[in-house]
């Protein structure tokens, strides 16, 4: 059976960066992705904080360039879904919906999936006004009033994007200030098309065929009000994607994989990179950095395993 030096699970910023570095280190690299390559970066309207990018690019263009670059160095990218990963002696068995694969190392770069608010109407109107992707669904709400839920970087970024399409944007945040980086928060606060309702949460999403209102509750006064809108964009964080890993992989209280500075998990040969791991700052640049470190250390691990380490 074919043995890959490294199987990278996930083709976002971390996975594609790991693929490029691993392939350049002459490893035999397979990248597995169940959705489109690019991960959360695909949702970025204007990637403007990646070092050296003088002109902002959209997430799709950037992800496509990363993929092409990794492939040019020899990485193979395959579309499949990973069901589980098991360590068997010195090898990893990666069970996918298309069969079993074998690798000497595995780099987990599966990122995180958006969270739901969990209120009545959210599931009912999903795809009919409730959305988790402004780039994908924003154009359907041109010149309409839309609501954005959340107060982090994603909510602020997406509110800015939506303000270019919608007639107006109302952000609903459960606290009295944003969690987002100051530069981004300031931009939102100075945007004339964005209004913020502080200290409030969405209790219900209402409508007939599609979204027509949200019911809001002020968390301090408990006052309840209704706000007419055509869409609700939810950006309240995300959960790391680790269901295919054995329970023995150590995680923190949020379910993010714990690694050391070499991106190694507690299982030798198993690495984690990007948003799926416990990290203080989740950015495209940090994910790409994680991927590079994971690939470099995986190559060293293989050398150790095979008695070829440079001493
Ligand atoms: P986040 O930083 O975890 O922020 C989530 C926001 O949603 C917080 O403001 C939180 O409120 C709120 N929230 C959480 N659960 C809620 C609930 N049940 N109901 C109402 N509100 C709720 O998540 P994120 O904004 O998706 O960002 C994730 C990571 O990606 C971060 O590390 C971020 O820096 C990074 N990112 C960076 C950029 C950029 O640099 N341009 C863009 C996007 C994302 P509290 O504040 O009260 O907790």
CSV table of N, CA and C in Angstrom, one decimal, residues 4-33 37-38 62-78 105-109 271-274 287-299:
chain,number,residue,atom,x,y,z
A,4,UNK,N,2.2,7.7,2.4
A,4,UNK,CA,2.5,9.1,2.3
A,4,UNK,C,3.4,9.5,3.4
A,5,UNK,N,4.3,10.5,3.1
A,5,UNK,CA,5.1,11.0,4.2
A,5,UNK,C,4.2,11.8,5.2
A,6,UNK,N,3.4,12.6,4.6
A,6,UNK,CA,2.4,13.3,5.4
A,6,UNK,C,1.1,13.4,4.7
A,7,UNK,N,0.0,13.2,5.5
A,7,UNK,CA,-1.3,13.5,5.0
A,7,UNK,C,-1.8,14.7,5.8
A,8,UNK,N,-2.2,15.8,5.1
A,8,UNK,CA,-2.6,17.0,5.7
A,8,UNK,C,-4.2,17.0,5.5
A,9,UNK,N,-4.8,17.2,6.7
A,9,UNK,CA,-6.3,17.2,6.6
A,9,UNK,C,-6.8,18.6,6.7
A,10,UNK,N,-7.4,19.1,5.6
A,10,UNK,CA,-7.8,20.5,5.5
A,10,UNK,C,-7.0,21.3,4.6
A,11,UNK,N,-7.6,22.0,3.6
A,11,UNK,CA,-6.9,22.8,2.7
A,11,UNK,C,-7.2,24.3,2.8
A,12,UNK,N,-7.2,24.8,4.1
A,12,UNK,CA,-7.3,26.2,4.3
A,12,UNK,C,-5.9,26.8,4.3
A,13,UNK,N,-5.7,28.0,5.0
A,13,UNK,CA,-4.4,28.6,5.0
A,13,UNK,C,-3.4,27.7,5.7
A,14,UNK,N,-3.7,27.1,6.8
A,14,UNK,CA,-2.7,26.2,7.5
A,14,UNK,C,-2.4,25.0,6.7
A,15,UNK,N,-3.4,24.4,6.1
A,15,UNK,CA,-3.1,23.1,5.4
A,15,UNK,C,-2.4,23.4,4.1
A,16,UNK,N,-2.7,24.4,3.4
A,16,UNK,CA,-2.0,24.7,2.1
A,16,UNK,C,-0.6,25.2,2.3
A,17,UNK,N,-0.4,25.9,3.4
A,17,UNK,CA,1.0,26.3,3.7
A,17,UNK,C,1.8,25.1,4.1
A,18,UNK,N,1.2,24.2,5.0
A,18,UNK,CA,1.9,23.0,5.3
A,18,UNK,C,2.3,22.2,4.1
A,19,UNK,N,1.3,22.1,3.2
A,19,UNK,CA,1.5,21.3,1.9
A,19,UNK,C,2.7,21.9,1.1
A,20,UNK,N,2.7,23.2,1.0
A,20,UNK,CA,3.8,23.8,0.2
A,20,UNK,C,5.2,23.5,0.9
A,21,UNK,N,5.2,23.8,2.2
A,21,UNK,CA,6.5,23.6,2.9
A,21,UNK,C,6.9,22.1,2.9
A,22,UNK,N,6.0,21.2,3.1
A,22,UNK,CA,6.3,19.8,3.1
A,22,UNK,C,6.8,19.3,1.8
A,23,UNK,N,6.1,19.8,0.7
A,23,UNK,CA,6.4,19.3,-0.6
A,23,UNK,C,7.8,19.9,-1.0
A,24,UNK,N,8.1,21.1,-0.6
A,24,UNK,CA,9.4,21.7,-0.9
A,24,UNK,C,10.5,21.0,-0.1
A,25,UNK,N,10.2,20.4,1.0
A,25,UNK,CA,11.1,19.6,1.8
A,25,UNK,C,11.2,18.2,1.3
A,26,UNK,N,10.6,18.0,0.1
A,26,UNK,CA,10.7,16.7,-0.6
A,26,UNK,C,9.9,15.6,0.0
A,27,UNK,N,8.9,15.9,0.8
A,27,UNK,CA,8.0,14.9,1.3
A,27,UNK,C,7.0,14.5,0.3
A,28,UNK,N,6.5,13.3,0.5
A,28,UNK,CA,5.4,12.9,-0.4
A,28,UNK,C,4.1,13.3,0.3
A,29,UNK,N,3.4,14.3,-0.2
A,29,UNK,CA,2.3,15.0,0.5
A,29,UNK,C,1.0,14.8,-0.1
A,30,UNK,N,0.0,14.4,0.7
A,30,UNK,CA,-1.4,14.4,0.2
A,30,UNK,C,-2.2,15.3,1.1
A,31,UNK,N,-3.0,16.1,0.5
A,31,UNK,CA,-3.9,17.0,1.2
A,31,UNK,C,-5.3,16.5,1.0
A,32,UNK,N,-6.1,16.4,2.1
A,32,UNK,CA,-7.5,15.9,1.9
A,32,UNK,C,-8.4,17.1,2.3
A,33,UNK,N,-9.4,17.3,1.5
A,33,UNK,CA,-10.3,18.4,1.8
A,33,UNK,C,-11.7,18.0,1.4
A,37,UNK,N,-11.2,24.2,-1.4
A,37,UNK,CA,-9.9,24.6,-0.8
A,37,UNK,C,-10.0,26.1,-0.4
A,38,UNK,N,-9.3,26.5,0.6
A,38,UNK,CA,-9.3,27.9,1.1
A,38,UNK,C,-9.8,28.1,2.5
A,62,UNK,N,-6.8,34.4,-3.4
A,62,UNK,CA,-5.6,34.1,-2.5
A,62,UNK,C,-5.5,32.6,-2.3
A,63,UNK,N,-6.7,31.9,-2.0
A,63,UNK,CA,-6.7,30.5,-1.7
A,63,UNK,C,-6.3,29.7,-3.0
A,64,UNK,N,-6.8,30.2,-4.1
A,64,UNK,CA,-6.4,29.5,-5.4
A,64,UNK,C,-4.9,29.6,-5.7
A,65,UNK,N,-4.3,30.7,-5.4
A,65,UNK,CA,-2.9,30.9,-5.6
A,65,UNK,C,-2.1,30.0,-4.7
A,66,UNK,N,-2.6,29.9,-3.4
A,66,UNK,CA,-1.9,29.0,-2.4
A,66,UNK,C,-2.0,27.5,-2.9
A,67,UNK,N,-3.2,27.1,-3.4
A,67,UNK,CA,-3.3,25.8,-3.9
A,67,UNK,C,-2.4,25.5,-5.1
A,68,UNK,N,-2.4,26.4,-6.0
A,68,UNK,CA,-1.5,26.2,-7.2
A,68,UNK,C,-0.1,26.1,-6.8
A,69,UNK,N,0.3,27.0,-5.9
A,69,UNK,CA,1.7,27.0,-5.4
A,69,UNK,C,2.1,25.6,-4.8
A,70,UNK,N,1.2,25.1,-3.9
A,70,UNK,CA,1.4,23.8,-3.2
A,70,UNK,C,1.5,22.7,-4.3
A,71,UNK,N,0.6,22.8,-5.3
A,71,UNK,CA,0.7,21.7,-6.3
A,71,UNK,C,1.9,21.8,-7.2
A,72,UNK,N,2.4,23.0,-7.4
A,72,UNK,CA,3.6,23.2,-8.2
A,72,UNK,C,4.8,22.6,-7.6
A,73,UNK,N,4.8,22.6,-6.2
A,73,UNK,CA,5.9,21.9,-5.5
A,73,UNK,C,5.7,20.4,-5.3
A,74,UNK,N,4.5,19.9,-5.8
A,74,UNK,CA,4.4,18.5,-5.8
A,74,UNK,C,3.3,17.9,-4.9
A,75,UNK,N,2.6,18.8,-4.1
A,75,UNK,CA,1.6,18.3,-3.2
A,75,UNK,C,0.4,17.8,-4.1
A,76,UNK,N,-0.2,16.7,-3.6
A,76,UNK,CA,-1.4,16.2,-4.3
A,76,UNK,C,-2.6,16.6,-3.4
A,77,UNK,N,-3.6,17.1,-4.0
A,77,UNK,CA,-4.8,17.5,-3.3
A,77,UNK,C,-6.0,16.7,-3.7
A,78,UNK,N,-6.7,16.1,-2.8
A,78,UNK,CA,-7.8,15.2,-3.1
A,78,UNK,C,-9.0,15.6,-2.3
A,105,UNK,N,3.2,10.7,9.0
A,105,UNK,CA,2.7,11.8,9.8
A,105,UNK,C,1.4,12.3,9.3
A,106,UNK,N,0.7,12.9,10.2
A,106,UNK,CA,-0.6,13.6,9.9
A,106,UNK,C,-0.6,15.0,10.4
A,107,UNK,N,-1.0,16.0,9.6
A,107,UNK,CA,-1.1,17.4,10.0
A,107,UNK,C,-2.6,17.7,10.0
A,108,UNK,N,-3.2,18.0,11.1
A,108,UNK,CA,-4.6,18.3,11.2
A,108,UNK,C,-4.8,19.8,11.0
A,109,UNK,N,-5.4,20.2,10.0
A,109,UNK,CA,-5.6,21.7,9.7
A,109,UNK,C,-7.1,21.9,9.2
A,271,UNK,N,0.3,16.3,14.1
A,271,UNK,CA,0.5,17.7,14.3
A,271,UNK,C,-0.8,18.4,14.1
A,272,UNK,N,-0.9,19.7,14.6
A,272,UNK,CA,-2.2,20.5,14.4
A,272,UNK,C,-1.7,21.9,14.0
A,273,UNK,N,-2.4,22.5,13.1
A,273,UNK,CA,-2.0,23.9,12.7
A,273,UNK,C,-3.3,24.7,12.3
A,274,UNK,N,-3.2,26.0,12.6
A,274,UNK,CA,-4.3,26.9,12.3
A,274,UNK,C,-5.4,27.0,13.3
A,287,UNK,N,-2.1,31.1,10.8
A,287,UNK,CA,-2.4,29.7,10.3
A,287,UNK,C,-1.3,29.3,9.3
A,288,UNK,N,-0.9,30.2,8.4
A,288,UNK,CA,0.1,29.9,7.5
A,288,UNK,C,1.4,29.6,8.2
A,289,UNK,N,1.7,30.4,9.2
A,289,UNK,CA,2.9,30.1,10.0
A,289,UNK,C,2.9,28.8,10.7
A,290,UNK,N,1.8,28.4,11.3
A,290,UNK,CA,1.6,27.1,12.0
A,290,UNK,C,1.8,26.0,11.0
A,291,UNK,N,1.3,26.2,9.8
A,291,UNK,CA,1.4,25.1,8.7
A,291,UNK,C,2.9,24.9,8.4
A,292,UNK,N,3.6,26.0,8.2
A,292,UNK,CA,5.0,25.9,7.9
A,292,UNK,C,5.8,25.1,9.0
A,293,UNK,N,5.5,25.5,10.2
A,293,UNK,CA,6.2,24.9,11.4
A,293,UNK,C,5.9,23.4,11.4
A,294,UNK,N,4.6,23.1,11.3
A,294,UNK,CA,4.1,21.7,11.3
A,294,UNK,C,4.8,20.8,10.3
A,295,UNK,N,4.9,21.4,9.0
A,295,UNK,CA,5.5,20.6,7.9
A,295,UNK,C,7.0,20.4,8.2
A,296,UNK,N,7.7,21.5,8.7
A,296,UNK,CA,9.1,21.4,9.0
A,296,UNK,C,9.4,20.3,10.0
A,297,UNK,N,8.6,20.4,11.1
A,297,UNK,CA,8.8,19.4,12.2
A,297,UNK,C,8.4,18.0,11.8
A,298,UNK,N,7.4,17.9,11.0
A,298,UNK,CA,7.0,16.5,10.5
A,298,UNK,C,8.2,15.9,9.7
A,299,UNK,N,8.8,16.7,8.9
A,299,UNK,CA,10.0,16.3,8.1
A,299,UNK,C,11.1,15.8,9.0
